[in-house]
Amino acid sequence: MARPSVGTPVLPGFLEPHAQGHSLRVWCRWCCAWHGHGYDGTPVGETTHRGAHCYAPDSEYNDTDYWIRVTGTPFSTARRAIRTATAAQQRAIRSRRISGAVQQLRDQAPPAA
Ligand SMILES: [Zn+2]
């Protein structure tokens, strides 16, 4: 079983069913959006490694990549607990303009079981 290396973030991942199987969704506090990844069948409670591919220029995840711990919480539940950035806020994040409102988005944490 693959294990996270020291210093690499481990983030909760949420399964989203679709017609061809599942996607693995991760809340990214840097771009204030849900990253989407392919799901490789990693069981709930175990971890899988991914590149972050984050659009936020100050994203720490692009330096480190991250590990995703697959949770038993469905994405449909997790997404209701999180507010994502608006299009205008996304433009600001790309320009490294981090307002108080964006910082509040970044301070959110999704529920993970
Ligand atoms: Zn991101």
Short mmCIF file of C-alpha atoms and ligand atoms in Angstrom, two decimals:
data_model
loop_
_atom_site.label_atom_id
_atom_site.label_comp_id
_atom_site.label_asym_id
_atom_site.label_seq_id
_atom_site.Cartn_x
_atom_site.Cartn_y
_atom_site.Cartn_z
CA MET A 1 0.00 0.00 0.00
CA ALA A 2 1.34 3.44 -0.91
CA ARG A 3 1.99 5.80 1.98
CA PRO A 4 2.35 9.60 2.12
CA SER A 5 5.90 10.87 2.44
CA VAL A 6 6.81 13.25 5.27
CA GLY A 7 5.81 16.86 4.59
CA THR A 8 3.36 16.06 1.83
CA PRO A 9 -0.20 17.20 2.55
CA VAL A 10 -2.89 14.57 3.06
CA LEU A 11 -6.32 15.90 2.11
CA PRO A 12 -9.75 14.30 2.42
CA GLY A 13 -11.18 13.09 -0.88
CA PHE A 14 -14.85 12.67 -1.71
CA LEU A 15 -16.27 10.28 -4.27
CA GLU A 16 -18.61 11.71 -6.89
CA PRO A 17 -20.49 9.13 -8.96
CA HIS A 18 -21.01 9.74 -12.66
CA ALA A 19 -21.96 7.70 -15.70
CA GLN A 20 -18.47 6.19 -16.18
CA GLY A 21 -17.66 5.47 -12.53
CA HIS A 22 -16.41 7.95 -9.91
CA SER A 23 -14.36 11.11 -9.68
CA LEU A 24 -12.35 11.92 -6.57
CA ARG A 25 -12.96 15.51 -5.45
CA VAL A 26 -10.67 17.47 -3.14
CA TRP A 27 -11.35 20.86 -1.57
CA CYS A 28 -8.45 23.16 -2.43
CA ARG A 29 -8.09 25.98 0.05
CA TRP A 30 -5.67 27.83 -2.26
CA CYS A 31 -7.93 28.27 -5.29
CA CYS A 32 -11.15 27.89 -3.26
CA ALA A 33 -12.50 25.31 -5.66
CA TRP A 34 -12.98 21.55 -5.85
CA HIS A 35 -10.15 19.81 -7.65
CA GLY A 36 -11.28 16.82 -9.69
CA HIS A 37 -9.19 13.66 -10.09
CA GLY A 38 -9.69 10.29 -11.65
CA TYR A 39 -10.59 7.57 -9.16
CA ASP A 40 -8.36 4.51 -9.21
CA GLY A 41 -10.41 2.35 -6.84
CA THR A 42 -8.40 3.19 -3.70
CA PRO A 43 -10.55 1.90 -0.79
CA VAL A 44 -12.15 4.24 1.77
CA GLY A 45 -9.61 5.10 4.49
CA GLU A 46 -6.56 4.60 2.26
CA THR A 47 -4.51 7.20 0.43
CA THR A 48 -3.60 7.84 -3.19
CA HIS A 49 -1.09 10.33 -4.64
CA ARG A 50 -1.94 13.10 -7.12
CA GLY A 51 -0.46 16.20 -8.71
CA ALA A 52 -2.41 19.28 -7.66
CA HIS A 53 -2.54 21.30 -10.93
CA CYS A 54 -3.84 24.30 -8.98
CA TYR A 55 -4.44 27.67 -10.69
CA ALA A 56 -3.63 29.72 -7.58
CA PRO A 57 -0.09 31.09 -8.01
CA ASP A 58 0.54 30.92 -4.25
CA SER A 59 -0.74 27.34 -3.93
CA GLU A 60 1.54 25.24 -1.74
CA TYR A 61 0.06 22.13 -3.33
CA ASN A 62 1.78 22.80 -6.65
CA ASP A 63 5.14 22.60 -4.86
CA THR A 64 4.38 19.41 -2.96
CA ASP A 65 1.62 17.57 -4.83
CA TYR A 66 -0.60 15.87 -2.29
CA TRP A 67 -2.04 12.66 -1.02
CA ILE A 68 -5.75 12.09 -0.94
CA ARG A 69 -7.36 10.02 1.82
CA VAL A 70 -10.54 8.57 0.39
CA THR A 71 -13.40 9.28 2.81
CA GLY A 72 -16.79 7.67 3.18
CA THR A 73 -18.47 11.08 2.94
CA PRO A 74 -20.14 11.54 -0.46
CA PHE A 75 -19.12 14.60 -2.47
CA SER A 76 -22.78 15.68 -2.54
CA THR A 77 -22.60 16.08 1.27
CA ALA A 78 -19.19 17.72 1.40
CA ARG A 79 -19.96 20.32 -1.27
CA ARG A 80 -22.96 21.62 0.71
CA ALA A 81 -20.65 22.59 3.60
CA ILE A 82 -18.25 24.64 1.46
CA ARG A 83 -18.54 27.94 -0.39
CA THR A 84 -16.39 28.17 -3.54
CA ALA A 85 -14.87 31.27 -5.11
CA THR A 86 -16.93 33.32 -7.56
CA ALA A 87 -15.54 34.04 -11.02
CA ALA A 88 -14.43 37.48 -9.83
CA GLN A 89 -12.74 35.97 -6.76
CA GLN A 90 -10.99 33.43 -9.02
CA ARG A 91 -9.56 36.28 -11.10
CA ALA A 92 -8.35 37.96 -7.92
CA ILE A 93 -6.72 34.75 -6.69
CA ARG A 94 -4.91 34.40 -10.04
CA SER A 95 -3.60 37.93 -9.52
CA ARG A 96 -2.53 37.18 -5.94
CA ARG A 97 -5.09 39.62 -4.57
CA ILE A 98 -6.32 37.80 -1.46
CA SER A 99 -9.19 39.76 0.09
CA GLY A 100 -10.70 39.12 3.49
CA ALA A 101 -13.59 37.32 1.82
CA VAL A 102 -11.22 35.03 -0.09
CA GLN A 103 -9.28 34.37 3.10
CA GLN A 104 -12.57 33.31 4.73
CA LEU A 105 -13.12 30.86 1.86
CA ARG A 106 -9.59 29.56 2.38
CA ASP A 107 -10.25 29.00 6.08
CA GLN A 108 -13.08 26.53 5.38
CA ALA A 109 -12.63 22.82 5.96
CA PRO A 110 -14.90 20.16 4.51
CA PRO A 111 -16.53 17.54 6.77
CA ALA A 112 -14.73 14.23 6.38
CA ALA A 113 -15.61 10.85 7.85
ZN ZN B 1 -6.37 24.60 -6.17
#
